[in-house]
Amino acid sequence: VIRCRAAVAWAVGKPLSVEEVEVAPPKAGEVRVKIVATGICHTDEHILEGSFPDVDFPVIPGHEGAGIVESVGEGVTSVKPGDKVIPLCLPQCGECSFCLNPESNYCLKCHVSEPQTVLPDKTSRFTCKGKQIHHFLWVSTFAEYTVVPEYAVAKIDAAAPLDKVCLLACGFSTGYGAAINTAKVKPGSTCAVFGLGGVGLSVVMGCKAAGASRIIAIDINKDKFAKAKELGATHCISPHDFKKPIQEVLTEMTGHGVDYSFEVIGRADTMTAALASCNMNTGVCVMVGVPASGSVISFDPMLVLSGRTWKGTLLGGWKMRDCIPKLVASYLEKKFNSDVLITHTLPIAKVNEGFELLRAGKSIRTVLLF
Ligand code: COD
Ligand code: ZN
Ligand code: ZN
């Protein structure tokens, strides 16, 4: 058993509390990882707000981490102590029907299919003050040491800077993959990106890399516009500057609507606005933002009947164990620069300050260091 620090969420609506926790050794098929760095994603904030009722408290959140294998359980062959790794919040078991389908990255062991609040054997490896603490998405990267199933960890290049490539565990890969894999943006096309957080800006980078000629970035916080332009947005607009709905503004700007629209906020109203913003026949709208649990959307079916495609993406469509090492290799070859998303770096003791920066719209990504 290792004693170490972790940021524990004891109850909904309470700040995180940095505690000493006990982390049990990995059982068969599990890996214990020393987390070196972890980003703060808006989904972690959703957990603290209680937006996902299937998350059990107390819990150690965090899902955008990178670290080094400390020890492995019986039967583990793909990683060994000392390997640099990224724990995967979307596992790849390699055996389920979706893992076997080359078109899909939706592993049936992911949280949308089964709760990941305890490890697959239904027990937790974390305790604190005599209480069992729940895992989050099996990765709980706000803990200095965490235990994950082998199929939820990917070995990466030993040269990778962990305080940078941690963003590839969620934010960057989700947004970049939404453009490249899910929408399959074509050269010369027109794109609209709703929401310019770390994930939305990564969509902008993906659209640019795919050769889009117009990228319209939309956010109510104009402080996000400078970075969006730096990353490839050709226009930046705020819905607050218009009396008419934003989908009408975008339709007027483009003639018949954009070729690809992306919702990267997680709100029902902006999801339907994004759908109506892509052109009525060949337009593709990709839902990236996670809506609050129980959200329901009503929309005019004519929007889809005329030919539009409405689709969603989990982690940008990447098969995580196969693709994360390749994305890290591309990062090292400087094929993209995800570092520009990192606006703040803080020690884990200041985790709540990191969340304050996110709530105030002042940060894109805060990286926490142990
Ligand atoms: N109109 C326009 N922009 C808005 C509006 C609005 N009504 N409301 C908020 N915004 C802007 C905010 O000003 C902000 O700039 C942006 O939307 C959201 O950014 P962040 O930094 O708060 O959020 P991100 O980028 O960290 O998170 C993005 C999601 C909200 C999509 C988040 O849920 C996510 O990470 N989804 C990933 C989907 C996924 O596969 N998840 C699995 C693990 S996370
Ligand atoms: Zn995330
Ligand atoms: Zn699977």
XYZ file of C-alpha atoms in Angstrom, residues 12 63 68 93 136 139 154 176 196 206 234 237 257-258 262 270 286 296 336 361:
20
model
C -21.385 17.560 -4.501
C -8.989 12.085 -16.304
C 5.013 6.407 -14.938
C -10.611 -3.897 -24.092
C -13.566 8.157 -11.656
C -8.340 6.721 -14.016
C -1.298 3.194 -23.105
C -8.738 17.398 -32.800
C -13.660 27.870 -27.304
C -8.146 19.968 -36.290
C -10.761 33.147 -39.577
C -18.298 36.014 -33.143
C -24.709 27.319 -43.726
C -21.321 25.808 -42.959
C -19.223 21.430 -33.822
C -26.358 25.347 -28.623
C -20.787 16.929 -34.524
C -33.607 16.192 -23.754
C 0.593 19.938 -33.861
C -13.207 31.687 -17.934
